[in-house]
XYZ file of C-alpha atoms in Angstrom:
370
model
C -118.775 203.650 0.199
C -116.042 202.403 2.535
C -113.352 204.936 3.530
C -110.159 204.765 1.476
C -107.078 204.855 3.700
C -104.123 206.555 2.029
C -100.532 206.658 3.240
C -98.803 209.761 1.896
C -95.000 209.691 2.129
C -94.074 213.275 1.285
C -91.699 215.687 3.008
C -92.779 218.901 1.227
C -95.610 220.600 3.181
C -97.048 222.361 0.114
C -97.155 219.151 -1.926
C -98.731 217.354 1.041
C -101.341 220.129 1.253
C -102.200 219.680 -2.438
C -102.674 215.943 -1.973
C -104.914 216.454 1.049
C -106.965 218.959 -0.931
C -107.351 216.427 -3.746
C -108.408 213.676 -1.325
C -110.992 215.289 0.967
C -112.522 213.388 3.848
C -116.061 214.116 2.672
C -115.327 212.070 -0.466
C -114.273 209.088 1.610
C -110.496 209.531 1.838
C -108.491 209.234 5.047
C -104.909 210.436 4.579
C -102.068 209.565 6.936
C -98.677 211.184 6.329
C -95.019 210.304 6.811
C -92.195 212.686 5.908
C -89.426 210.127 5.297
C -89.115 206.705 3.711
C -88.200 204.855 6.901
C -91.097 206.267 8.908
C -93.401 205.561 5.961
C -92.299 201.936 5.843
C -92.891 201.645 9.582
C -96.426 202.979 9.145
C -97.112 200.641 6.214
C -95.926 197.643 8.217
C -97.917 198.661 11.296
C -101.325 198.868 9.606
C -103.077 198.120 6.338
C -103.498 201.029 3.915
C -105.554 200.973 0.752
C -102.822 202.709 -1.242
C -99.538 204.568 -0.748
C -98.617 207.822 -2.490
C -94.825 207.769 -2.561
C -92.630 210.778 -3.310
C -89.349 209.818 -5.008
C -87.438 212.717 -3.464
C -87.296 212.174 0.317
C -84.711 213.223 2.906
C -83.504 209.634 3.405
C -83.961 208.278 -0.122
C -84.264 209.541 -3.695
C -85.100 208.175 -7.118
C -86.240 204.678 -7.977
C -84.303 203.231 -5.051
C -87.043 204.742 -2.882
C -89.649 202.625 -4.653
C -87.453 199.510 -4.578
C -86.909 199.812 -0.848
C -90.575 200.437 -0.093
C -91.749 197.516 -2.255
C -89.167 195.244 -0.640
C -90.499 196.026 2.827
C -94.224 196.532 2.100
C -94.915 194.578 -1.076
C -98.633 194.081 -0.422
C -99.470 197.821 -0.484
C -100.317 199.311 -3.914
C -98.131 202.301 -4.721
C -98.698 205.443 -6.785
C -95.430 207.285 -7.423
C -95.202 211.071 -7.073
C -92.380 213.009 -8.682
C -91.513 216.649 -9.225
C -90.879 216.460 -12.960
C -92.191 214.530 -15.941
C -89.823 211.804 -17.092
C -91.394 209.161 -19.298
C -88.536 206.705 -18.851
C -88.670 207.108 -15.083
C -92.404 206.448 -15.177
C -91.939 203.275 -17.218
C -89.267 202.016 -14.823
C -91.499 202.795 -11.841
C -94.308 200.729 -13.355
C -91.888 197.873 -14.020
C -90.860 197.964 -10.384
C -94.475 197.482 -9.281
C -95.954 200.975 -9.057
C -99.593 201.156 -10.095
C -99.348 204.693 -11.478
C -97.000 207.642 -11.953
C -98.063 211.238 -11.268
C -96.290 214.584 -11.619
C -96.826 216.852 -8.637
C -98.468 220.142 -9.522
C -99.634 218.886 -12.941
C -101.592 215.725 -12.167
C -103.240 216.845 -8.930
C -106.750 216.427 -10.339
C -105.863 212.855 -11.321
C -104.922 211.788 -7.791
C -108.400 210.510 -6.722
C -108.734 208.500 -9.931
C -105.202 207.137 -9.576
C -105.838 206.113 -5.968
C -109.048 204.251 -6.755
C -107.586 202.675 -9.881
C -104.524 201.485 -7.946
C -106.710 199.789 -5.348
C -108.925 198.168 -7.989
C -105.931 196.985 -10.025
C -104.180 195.575 -6.970
C -107.352 193.716 -6.005
C -107.694 192.344 -9.544
C -104.086 191.170 -9.441
C -104.704 189.537 -6.070
C -107.820 187.800 -7.388
C -105.910 186.574 -10.417
C -103.081 185.314 -8.202
C -105.583 183.500 -5.999
C -107.369 182.012 -9.000
C -104.064 180.929 -10.512
C -102.991 179.404 -7.217
C -106.275 177.501 -6.988
C -105.842 176.362 -10.592
C -102.343 175.108 -9.832
C -103.610 173.283 -6.761
C -106.357 171.683 -8.810
C -103.818 170.706 -11.462
C -101.679 168.991 -8.849
C -104.710 167.156 -7.476
C -105.640 166.085 -11.001
C -102.090 164.881 -11.617
C -102.351 162.664 -8.575
C -105.746 161.335 -9.608
C -104.533 158.346 -11.590
C -102.042 157.371 -8.886
C -104.548 157.737 -6.069
C -107.190 155.808 -7.983
C -104.725 152.951 -8.455
C -103.671 152.998 -4.822
C -107.303 153.085 -3.704
C -108.038 150.079 -5.905
C -105.107 148.193 -4.414
C -106.319 149.062 -0.920
C -109.954 148.144 -1.550
C -109.190 144.649 -2.844
C -107.499 143.371 0.342
C -109.957 145.376 2.449
C -112.818 143.343 0.978
C -110.992 140.099 1.735
C -110.067 141.158 5.267
C -113.570 142.408 6.010
C -115.104 139.116 4.910
C -112.784 137.113 7.170
C -113.362 139.414 10.126
C -117.137 139.128 9.730
C -116.841 135.325 9.634
C -114.691 135.428 12.776
C -117.291 137.539 14.570
C -120.071 135.114 13.587
C -117.984 132.145 14.751
C -117.183 133.788 18.060
C -120.850 134.672 18.564
C -121.815 131.054 17.955
C -119.198 129.837 20.416
C -120.331 132.256 23.079
C -123.987 131.301 22.670
C -123.756 127.549 22.291
C -120.470 126.256 23.611
C -119.977 125.299 27.221
C -116.867 127.225 28.160
C -115.141 127.923 31.387
C -115.848 131.447 32.583
C -112.387 132.820 31.711
C -112.573 131.344 28.192
C -116.034 132.790 27.722
C -114.740 136.224 28.745
C -111.842 135.909 26.296
C -114.210 134.938 23.470
C -116.399 137.966 24.192
C -113.334 140.242 24.260
C -112.125 138.763 20.965
C -115.528 139.478 19.399
C -115.396 143.060 20.696
C -111.899 143.549 19.237
C -112.998 142.118 15.905
C -115.857 144.622 15.901
C -113.317 147.396 16.439
C -111.325 146.031 13.481
C -114.459 146.283 11.333
C -114.893 149.937 12.350
C -111.272 150.616 11.389
C -111.765 148.919 8.029
C -114.856 151.062 7.425
C -112.834 154.212 8.136
C -110.109 153.132 5.698
C -112.705 152.347 3.046
C -114.393 155.709 3.558
C -111.044 157.507 3.300
C -110.255 155.637 0.094
C -113.597 156.623 -1.430
C -113.075 160.245 -0.383
C -109.648 160.372 -2.017
C -110.985 158.936 -5.248
C -113.897 161.353 -5.199
C -111.527 164.284 -4.613
C -109.111 163.365 -7.370
C -111.919 162.661 -9.827
C -113.236 166.138 -9.076
C -116.675 164.794 -8.158
C -118.908 167.576 -6.983
C -122.479 167.993 -5.855
C -122.245 171.734 -6.570
C -123.934 171.472 -9.955
C -126.245 174.383 -10.597
C -127.263 176.644 -13.502
C -124.229 178.582 -14.757
C -124.231 181.461 -17.252
C -121.205 180.952 -19.555
C -121.325 184.556 -20.759
C -121.195 185.823 -17.194
C -118.285 183.562 -16.230
C -116.389 184.506 -19.400
C -116.837 188.203 -18.617
C -115.578 187.725 -15.054
C -112.456 185.876 -16.192
C -111.782 188.447 -18.916
C -112.029 191.277 -16.397
C -109.429 189.663 -14.148
C -106.971 188.838 -16.927
C -107.333 192.242 -18.601
C -106.613 193.976 -15.295
C -103.413 191.961 -14.949
C -102.276 192.617 -18.536
C -103.548 196.169 -19.057
C -101.817 197.834 -21.986
C -100.368 194.545 -23.223
C -103.513 192.817 -24.430
C -106.658 193.636 -26.402
C -109.620 191.500 -25.327
C -112.809 191.689 -27.352
C -116.001 190.272 -25.839
C -118.771 189.045 -28.121
C -121.051 187.531 -25.492
C -124.661 186.802 -26.380
C -127.461 186.009 -23.938
C -127.380 182.222 -23.602
C -129.363 179.706 -21.559
C -127.575 178.336 -18.488
C -125.652 175.093 -18.407
C -125.782 172.764 -15.434
C -122.341 172.612 -13.927
C -119.754 173.459 -11.307
C -119.131 177.191 -11.667
C -115.625 177.008 -10.160
C -114.572 174.329 -12.653
C -116.028 176.225 -15.616
C -114.253 179.354 -14.362
C -111.022 177.350 -14.352
C -111.551 176.283 -17.977
C -111.968 179.896 -19.137
C -109.001 181.009 -17.048
C -106.769 178.283 -18.475
C -107.797 179.059 -22.062
C -107.392 182.807 -21.681
C -104.013 182.553 -19.953
C -102.833 180.151 -22.660
C -103.869 182.697 -25.280
C -102.078 185.501 -23.441
C -98.878 183.466 -23.252
C -99.043 182.719 -26.970
C -99.445 186.362 -27.971
C -96.893 189.094 -28.523
C -97.448 192.465 -26.857
C -100.554 194.084 -28.280
C -102.146 190.809 -29.396
C -105.885 190.295 -29.482
C -108.109 187.686 -27.857
C -111.783 187.371 -28.751
C -114.255 185.542 -26.510
C -117.620 184.572 -27.990
C -120.670 182.770 -26.643
C -123.502 181.334 -28.728
C -126.605 179.160 -28.342
C -126.841 176.365 -30.920
C -129.525 173.681 -30.855
C -129.714 173.074 -27.100
C -125.946 173.541 -26.794
C -124.080 176.515 -25.354
C -120.814 177.210 -27.160
C -117.948 179.440 -26.032
C -114.928 180.275 -28.174
C -111.591 181.756 -27.104
C -109.737 182.942 -30.192
C -106.287 184.545 -30.362
C -104.355 186.031 -33.285
C -101.061 184.513 -32.227
C -98.694 182.324 -34.248
C -100.800 179.165 -33.953
C -99.920 175.781 -32.477
C -97.014 173.915 -34.123
C -98.165 170.798 -36.014
C -95.935 168.521 -33.938
C -97.592 169.728 -30.710
C -101.213 169.427 -31.800
C -101.710 165.653 -31.237
C -100.487 165.991 -27.638
C -102.297 169.171 -26.639
C -104.682 167.518 -24.169
C -102.139 164.990 -22.903
C -101.276 165.428 -19.203
C -97.824 166.925 -18.569
C -97.264 167.877 -22.217
C -96.087 171.478 -22.526
C -94.083 173.667 -24.862
C -93.488 176.289 -22.147
C -90.313 176.367 -20.064
C -92.233 176.792 -16.797
C -95.506 175.082 -17.721
C -96.914 172.088 -15.892
C -98.611 170.634 -18.963
C -101.844 170.151 -17.017
C -103.968 173.220 -17.777
C -105.453 171.986 -21.055
C -105.744 168.361 -19.961
C -107.618 169.413 -16.816
C -109.853 171.726 -18.872
C -110.571 168.918 -21.308
C -111.550 166.594 -18.442
C -113.829 169.249 -16.919
C -115.574 169.679 -20.285
C -116.151 165.943 -20.719
C -117.270 165.586 -17.078
C -119.956 168.176 -17.873
C -121.170 166.200 -20.877
C -119.435 168.499 -23.345
C -116.344 168.847 -25.481
C -113.263 171.034 -25.685
C -111.730 171.239 -29.158
C -109.342 173.512 -31.011
C -108.639 174.774 -34.517
C -105.330 176.356 -35.451
C -103.419 177.436 -38.514
C -100.589 179.669 -39.509
C -102.261 182.561 -37.774
C -104.284 182.215 -34.597
C -105.915 179.480 -32.540
C -109.515 178.989 -31.437
C -110.549 176.777 -28.522
C -114.228 175.819 -28.437
C -116.068 174.752 -25.288
C -119.371 173.062 -26.144
C -121.757 172.173 -23.277
C -125.399 171.044 -23.137
C -127.844 173.623 -21.890
C -129.490 172.860 -18.562
C -132.369 170.455 -18.967
C -131.291 169.294 -22.427
Protein backbone atom coordinates (compact mmCIF):
# COMPACT_ATOMS: atom_id res chain seq x y z
CA UNK A 1 0.00 0.00 0.00
CA UNK A 2 1.36 3.43 -0.94
CA UNK A 3 2.05 5.85 1.95
CA UNK A 4 -0.73 8.34 2.63
CA UNK A 5 0.64 11.86 3.08
CA UNK A 6 -1.41 13.94 5.50
CA UNK A 7 -1.13 17.66 6.17
CA UNK A 8 -2.35 18.44 9.68
CA UNK A 9 -3.08 22.12 10.33
CA UNK A 10 -3.54 22.19 14.10
CA UNK A 11 -2.10 24.53 16.72
CA UNK A 12 -3.03 22.51 19.84
CA UNK A 13 -0.19 20.08 20.72
CA UNK A 14 -2.48 17.60 22.50
CA UNK A 15 -4.92 17.46 19.58
CA UNK A 16 -1.98 17.06 17.19
CA UNK A 17 -0.69 14.19 19.36
CA UNK A 18 -4.07 12.45 19.16
CA UNK A 19 -4.11 12.72 15.38
CA UNK A 20 -0.58 11.34 15.10
CA UNK A 21 -1.57 8.45 17.36
CA UNK A 22 -4.57 7.72 15.13
CA UNK A 23 -2.43 7.82 11.97
CA UNK A 24 0.66 5.73 12.78
CA UNK A 25 3.49 5.37 10.31
CA UNK A 26 3.36 1.58 10.45
CA UNK A 27 -0.15 1.74 8.95
CA UNK A 28 1.10 3.79 6.02
CA UNK A 29 0.45 7.36 7.17
CA UNK A 30 2.98 10.18 6.92
CA UNK A 31 1.83 13.26 8.84
CA UNK A 32 3.25 16.74 8.29
CA UNK A 33 2.08 19.53 10.60
CA UNK A 34 1.50 23.28 10.41
CA UNK A 35 0.32 25.33 13.38
CA UNK A 36 -1.36 28.20 11.50
CA UNK A 37 -3.50 28.61 8.40
CA UNK A 38 -0.97 30.64 6.42
CA UNK A 39 1.89 28.21 7.01
CA UNK A 40 -0.47 25.34 6.20
CA UNK A 41 -1.43 26.93 2.89
CA UNK A 42 2.24 27.44 2.08
CA UNK A 43 2.91 23.75 2.73
CA UNK A 44 -0.09 22.67 0.65
CA UNK A 45 1.06 24.82 -2.26
CA UNK A 46 4.65 23.61 -2.01
CA UNK A 47 3.91 19.88 -2.28
CA UNK A 48 1.10 17.45 -2.99
CA UNK A 49 -0.64 15.93 0.03
CA UNK A 50 -3.17 13.12 -0.08
CA UNK A 51 -5.47 14.89 2.37
CA UNK A 52 -5.52 17.85 4.77
CA UNK A 53 -6.89 17.73 8.32
CA UNK A 54 -7.91 21.32 9.02
CA UNK A 55 -8.69 22.71 12.46
CA UNK A 56 -11.28 25.52 12.36
CA UNK A 57 -9.81 27.29 15.39
CA UNK A 58 -6.32 28.54 14.46
CA UNK A 59 -4.32 31.53 15.70
CA UNK A 60 -4.71 33.38 12.39
CA UNK A 61 -8.19 32.21 11.37
CA UNK A 62 -11.33 30.74 12.94
CA UNK A 63 -14.61 29.24 11.83
CA UNK A 64 -15.70 28.48 8.29
CA UNK A 65 -13.61 31.35 6.93
CA UNK A 66 -10.62 29.10 7.63
CA UNK A 67 -12.01 26.48 5.25
CA UNK A 68 -12.97 29.08 2.64
CA UNK A 69 -9.50 30.56 2.63
CA UNK A 70 -7.77 27.19 2.43
CA UNK A 71 -10.01 25.96 -0.40
CA UNK A 72 -9.46 29.21 -2.29
CA UNK A 73 -5.70 28.76 -2.18
CA UNK A 74 -5.39 24.95 -2.33
CA UNK A 75 -8.56 23.74 -4.02
CA UNK A 76 -7.10 20.47 -5.30
CA UNK A 77 -6.36 19.06 -1.82
CA UNK A 78 -9.19 17.09 -0.15
CA UNK A 79 -10.02 18.46 3.28
CA UNK A 80 -11.36 16.86 6.46
CA UNK A 81 -12.48 19.49 8.97
CA UNK A 82 -11.60 19.20 12.66
CA UNK A 83 -13.53 21.13 15.28
CA UNK A 84 -13.69 21.22 19.06
CA UNK A 85 -17.44 20.84 19.41
CA UNK A 86 -20.27 19.09 17.61
CA UNK A 87 -22.39 21.46 15.54
CA UNK A 88 -24.53 19.79 12.91
CA UNK A 89 -25.20 23.02 11.02
CA UNK A 90 -21.51 23.85 10.97
CA UNK A 91 -20.78 20.39 9.61
CA UNK A 92 -23.35 20.78 6.83
CA UNK A 93 -21.92 24.17 5.86
CA UNK A 94 -18.39 22.74 5.85
CA UNK A 95 -19.47 19.99 3.46
CA UNK A 96 -21.16 22.56 1.23
CA UNK A 97 -17.93 24.51 1.11
CA UNK A 98 -16.05 21.46 -0.19
CA UNK A 99 -14.92 19.56 2.90
CA UNK A 100 -14.98 15.80 2.48
CA UNK A 101 -15.80 15.09 6.12
CA UNK A 102 -16.37 16.71 9.51
CA UNK A 103 -14.88 15.32 12.73
CA UNK A 104 -15.12 16.37 16.38
CA UNK A 105 -11.78 16.31 18.15
CA UNK A 106 -11.69 13.98 21.13
CA UNK A 107 -14.87 12.15 20.06
CA UNK A 108 -14.15 11.01 16.51
CA UNK A 109 -10.47 10.15 16.92
CA UNK A 110 -11.02 6.50 15.98
CA UNK A 111 -12.74 7.64 12.78
CA UNK A 112 -9.77 9.67 11.53
CA UNK A 113 -8.09 6.86 9.49
CA UNK A 114 -11.40 5.99 7.82
CA UNK A 115 -12.15 9.66 7.15
CA UNK A 116 -8.70 10.20 5.62
CA UNK A 117 -8.96 7.24 3.27
CA UNK A 118 -12.56 8.03 2.37
CA UNK A 119 -11.65 11.65 1.59
CA UNK A 120 -8.90 10.55 -0.78
CA UNK A 121 -11.13 7.99 -2.50
CA UNK A 122 -14.01 10.47 -2.84
CA UNK A 123 -11.75 13.19 -4.21
CA UNK A 124 -10.33 10.74 -6.75
CA UNK A 125 -13.85 9.67 -7.76
CA UNK A 126 -14.83 13.31 -8.21
CA UNK A 127 -11.72 13.90 -10.29
CA UNK A 128 -12.48 10.86 -12.45
CA UNK A 129 -16.04 12.05 -12.93
CA UNK A 130 -14.83 15.53 -13.85
CA UNK A 131 -12.39 14.05 -16.36
CA UNK A 132 -15.05 11.78 -17.82
CA UNK A 133 -17.49 14.67 -18.06
CA UNK A 134 -14.85 16.83 -19.70
CA UNK A 135 -14.12 14.08 -22.23
CA UNK A 136 -17.85 13.70 -22.85
CA UNK A 137 -18.19 17.42 -23.47
CA UNK A 138 -15.23 17.35 -25.84
CA UNK A 139 -16.76 14.44 -27.71
CA UNK A 140 -20.08 16.28 -27.87
CA UNK A 141 -18.39 19.30 -29.41
CA UNK A 142 -16.62 17.09 -31.94
CA UNK A 143 -19.93 15.42 -32.78
CA UNK A 144 -21.58 18.81 -33.18
CA UNK A 145 -18.96 19.75 -35.73
CA UNK A 146 -19.32 16.46 -37.58
CA UNK A 147 -21.99 17.55 -40.03
CA UNK A 148 -20.18 20.80 -40.80
CA UNK A 149 -16.81 19.13 -41.24
CA UNK A 150 -18.29 16.41 -43.43
CA UNK A 151 -19.81 19.08 -45.68
CA UNK A 152 -16.59 21.06 -45.83
CA UNK A 153 -14.61 17.91 -46.58
CA UNK A 154 -17.00 17.09 -49.41
CA UNK A 155 -16.60 20.58 -50.84
CA UNK A 156 -12.83 20.24 -50.62
CA UNK A 157 -12.68 16.77 -52.15
CA UNK A 158 -14.66 17.70 -55.26
CA UNK A 159 -12.23 20.37 -56.53
CA UNK A 160 -9.29 18.30 -55.30
CA UNK A 161 -10.31 15.50 -57.67
CA UNK A 162 -10.56 17.96 -60.56
CA UNK A 163 -7.24 19.63 -59.74
CA UNK A 164 -5.47 16.31 -59.29
CA UNK A 165 -6.66 15.08 -62.68
CA UNK A 166 -5.39 18.22 -64.43
CA UNK A 167 -2.06 18.11 -62.63
CA UNK A 168 -1.55 14.46 -63.60
CA UNK A 169 -2.32 15.33 -67.24
CA UNK A 170 0.17 18.21 -67.06
CA UNK A 171 2.86 15.89 -65.72
CA UNK A 172 2.22 13.37 -68.52
CA UNK A 173 2.35 16.14 -71.13
CA UNK A 174 5.57 17.54 -69.74
CA UNK A 175 7.10 14.06 -69.65
CA UNK A 176 6.19 13.55 -73.30
CA UNK A 177 7.70 16.90 -74.25
CA UNK A 178 10.91 16.17 -72.41
CA UNK A 179 11.27 12.74 -74.01
CA UNK A 180 10.25 13.45 -77.58
CA UNK A 181 10.50 17.14 -78.34
CA UNK A 182 13.67 18.74 -79.58
CA UNK A 183 14.11 21.64 -77.19
CA UNK A 184 16.87 24.04 -76.53
CA UNK A 185 18.75 23.14 -73.37
CA UNK A 186 17.28 25.96 -71.26
CA UNK A 187 13.73 25.06 -72.34
CA UNK A 188 14.37 21.42 -71.56
CA UNK A 189 15.57 22.38 -68.08
CA UNK A 190 12.46 24.51 -67.54
CA UNK A 191 10.19 21.65 -68.64
CA UNK A 192 11.90 19.29 -66.20
CA UNK A 193 11.57 21.85 -63.39
CA UNK A 194 7.89 22.34 -64.22
CA UNK A 195 7.35 18.57 -64.02
CA UNK A 196 9.12 18.47 -60.65
CA UNK A 197 6.94 21.32 -59.32
CA UNK A 198 3.80 19.59 -60.56
CA UNK A 199 4.90 16.48 -58.68
CA UNK A 200 5.23 18.59 -55.54
CA UNK A 201 1.69 19.90 -56.15
CA UNK A 202 0.46 16.30 -56.28
CA UNK A 203 2.12 15.58 -52.92
CA UNK A 204 0.41 18.64 -51.44
CA UNK A 205 -2.95 17.53 -52.82
CA UNK A 206 -2.42 14.09 -51.27
CA UNK A 207 -1.74 15.70 -47.88
CA UNK A 208 -4.92 17.80 -48.13
CA UNK A 209 -6.93 14.74 -49.11
CA UNK A 210 -5.49 12.74 -46.22
CA UNK A 211 -6.28 15.56 -43.78
CA UNK A 212 -9.84 15.73 -45.09
CA UNK A 213 -10.31 11.99 -44.62
CA UNK A 214 -8.86 12.19 -41.11
CA UNK A 215 -11.26 14.98 -40.13
CA UNK A 216 -14.24 13.06 -41.43
CA UNK A 217 -13.09 9.92 -39.65
CA UNK A 218 -12.65 11.86 -36.40
CA UNK A 219 -16.03 13.55 -36.51
CA UNK A 220 -17.79 10.33 -37.47
CA UNK A 221 -16.20 8.73 -34.43
CA UNK A 222 -14.68 5.93 -36.51
CA UNK A 223 -12.56 3.68 -34.37
CA UNK A 224 -10.54 0.54 -34.79
CA UNK A 225 -10.68 -0.03 -31.02
CA UNK A 226 -13.54 -2.52 -31.23
CA UNK A 227 -13.12 -5.35 -28.78
CA UNK A 228 -15.29 -7.47 -26.45
CA UNK A 229 -16.93 -5.24 -23.83
CA UNK A 230 -18.86 -6.38 -20.75
CA UNK A 231 -21.89 -4.05 -20.39
CA UNK A 232 -22.43 -5.07 -16.77
CA UNK A 233 -18.86 -4.18 -15.91
CA UNK A 234 -19.02 -0.80 -17.65
CA UNK A 235 -22.36 -0.01 -16.00
CA UNK A 236 -20.92 -0.81 -12.58
CA UNK A 237 -17.90 1.43 -13.19
CA UNK A 238 -20.05 4.37 -14.25
CA UNK A 239 -22.42 3.86 -11.31
CA UNK A 240 -19.50 3.86 -8.89
CA UNK A 241 -18.25 7.20 -10.20
CA UNK A 242 -21.64 8.91 -10.21
CA UNK A 243 -22.61 7.56 -6.78
CA UNK A 244 -19.36 8.87 -5.32
CA UNK A 245 -20.14 12.32 -6.69
CA UNK A 246 -23.74 12.32 -5.43
CA UNK A 247 -23.36 10.40 -2.16
CA UNK A 248 -26.32 10.98 0.13
CA UNK A 249 -28.39 12.54 -2.66
CA UNK A 250 -29.04 9.51 -4.82
CA UNK A 251 -30.01 5.86 -4.42
CA UNK A 252 -28.59 3.68 -7.20
CA UNK A 253 -29.71 0.07 -7.42
CA UNK A 254 -27.70 -2.32 -9.59
CA UNK A 255 -29.39 -5.37 -11.08
CA UNK A 256 -26.55 -6.58 -13.29
CA UNK A 257 -26.62 -10.13 -14.61
CA UNK A 258 -23.72 -11.99 -16.20
CA UNK A 259 -24.02 -11.22 -19.92
CA UNK A 260 -21.98 -12.14 -22.98
CA UNK A 261 -19.71 -9.39 -24.31
CA UNK A 262 -20.62 -7.03 -27.10
CA UNK A 263 -18.12 -5.97 -29.73
CA UNK A 264 -17.55 -2.27 -29.37
CA UNK A 265 -15.55 0.77 -28.33
CA UNK A 266 -15.46 0.66 -24.53
CA UNK A 267 -14.91 4.43 -24.19
CA UNK A 268 -17.98 5.18 -26.31
CA UNK A 269 -20.15 2.69 -24.42
CA UNK A 270 -18.90 4.21 -21.16
CA UNK A 271 -20.01 7.60 -22.48
CA UNK A 272 -23.51 6.28 -23.22
CA UNK A 273 -23.94 4.99 -19.66
CA UNK A 274 -22.50 8.20 -18.22
CA UNK A 275 -24.85 10.36 -20.28
CA UNK A 276 -27.90 8.29 -19.33
CA UNK A 277 -27.04 8.18 -15.64
CA UNK A 278 -26.27 11.89 -15.42
CA UNK A 279 -29.53 12.66 -17.23
CA UNK A 280 -31.37 10.56 -14.66
CA UNK A 281 -29.61 12.31 -11.78
CA UNK A 282 -30.54 15.72 -13.15
CA UNK A 283 -34.18 14.67 -13.50
CA UNK A 284 -34.45 13.44 -9.92
CA UNK A 285 -35.18 15.27 -6.70
CA UNK A 286 -32.91 14.66 -3.71
CA UNK A 287 -33.25 11.06 -2.58
CA UNK A 288 -34.44 9.77 -5.96
CA UNK A 289 -33.68 6.28 -7.18
CA UNK A 290 -31.99 5.03 -10.34
CA UNK A 291 -31.99 1.35 -11.27
CA UNK A 292 -29.52 -0.09 -13.78
CA UNK A 293 -30.26 -3.53 -15.22
CA UNK A 294 -28.50 -5.77 -17.73
CA UNK A 295 -30.02 -8.79 -19.45
CA UNK A 296 -29.23 -11.29 -22.22
CA UNK A 297 -32.08 -11.76 -24.70
CA UNK A 298 -31.78 -13.86 -27.85
CA UNK A 299 -28.24 -12.92 -28.90
CA UNK A 300 -28.81 -9.34 -27.74
CA UNK A 301 -27.42 -7.65 -24.63
CA UNK A 302 -29.85 -5.16 -23.12
CA UNK A 303 -29.12 -2.49 -20.51
CA UNK A 304 -31.79 -0.34 -18.86
CA UNK A 305 -31.35 2.88 -16.88
CA UNK A 306 -34.57 3.61 -15.02
CA UNK A 307 -35.34 6.58 -12.76
CA UNK A 308 -38.37 7.38 -10.61
CA UNK A 309 -38.42 11.04 -11.56
CA UNK A 310 -41.28 13.08 -13.01
CA UNK A 311 -40.98 11.67 -16.53
CA UNK A 312 -40.33 13.45 -19.82
CA UNK A 313 -42.91 16.06 -20.88
CA UNK A 314 -44.93 14.95 -23.94
CA UNK A 315 -43.86 17.99 -25.95
CA UNK A 316 -40.18 17.11 -25.46
CA UNK A 317 -40.37 13.42 -26.34
CA UNK A 318 -40.31 13.71 -30.18
CA UNK A 319 -37.12 15.79 -30.01
CA UNK A 320 -35.21 13.84 -27.37
CA UNK A 321 -32.52 12.51 -29.73
CA UNK A 322 -32.34 15.68 -31.83
CA UNK A 323 -28.95 17.43 -31.65
CA UNK A 324 -28.96 20.64 -29.58
CA UNK A 325 -32.43 20.03 -28.14
CA UNK A 326 -32.45 20.48 -24.37
CA UNK A 327 -34.83 21.40 -21.58
CA UNK A 328 -31.96 22.28 -19.21
CA UNK A 329 -30.75 25.85 -18.75
CA UNK A 330 -27.08 24.85 -19.07
CA UNK A 331 -27.43 21.77 -21.28
CA UNK A 332 -25.81 21.41 -24.67
CA UNK A 333 -28.55 19.19 -26.08
CA UNK A 334 -25.97 16.73 -27.40
CA UNK A 335 -25.68 14.02 -24.74
CA UNK A 336 -28.64 11.92 -25.87
CA UNK A 337 -28.10 12.52 -29.58
CA UNK A 338 -24.46 11.43 -29.28
CA UNK A 339 -25.51 8.38 -27.23
CA UNK A 340 -28.11 7.48 -29.84
CA UNK A 341 -25.49 7.70 -32.61
CA UNK A 342 -23.05 5.53 -30.64
CA UNK A 343 -25.77 2.89 -30.19
CA UNK A 344 -26.63 2.82 -33.89
CA UNK A 345 -22.93 2.81 -34.87
CA UNK A 346 -22.62 -0.37 -32.78
CA UNK A 347 -25.50 -2.02 -34.61
CA UNK A 348 -27.93 -1.42 -31.76
CA UNK A 349 -30.68 0.88 -30.57
CA UNK A 350 -31.29 3.40 -27.82
CA UNK A 351 -34.95 3.87 -26.93
CA UNK A 352 -36.95 5.27 -24.04
CA UNK A 353 -40.28 4.78 -22.28
CA UNK A 354 -41.74 7.41 -19.99
CA UNK A 355 -44.97 8.22 -18.22
CA UNK A 356 -46.26 10.28 -15.38
CA UNK A 357 -43.73 8.70 -13.08
CA UNK A 358 -40.25 7.70 -14.17
CA UNK A 359 -38.31 7.15 -17.38
CA UNK A 360 -36.45 4.12 -18.69
CA UNK A 361 -33.76 4.28 -21.37
CA UNK A 362 -32.92 0.97 -23.04
CA UNK A 363 -29.62 0.25 -24.79
CA UNK A 364 -29.89 -2.85 -26.99
CA UNK A 365 -26.70 -4.19 -28.64
CA UNK A 366 -25.85 -7.43 -30.47
CA UNK A 367 -23.64 -9.82 -28.58
CA UNK A 368 -20.17 -10.35 -30.01
CA UNK A 369 -20.23 -12.81 -32.87
CA UNK A 370 -23.99 -12.54 -33.41
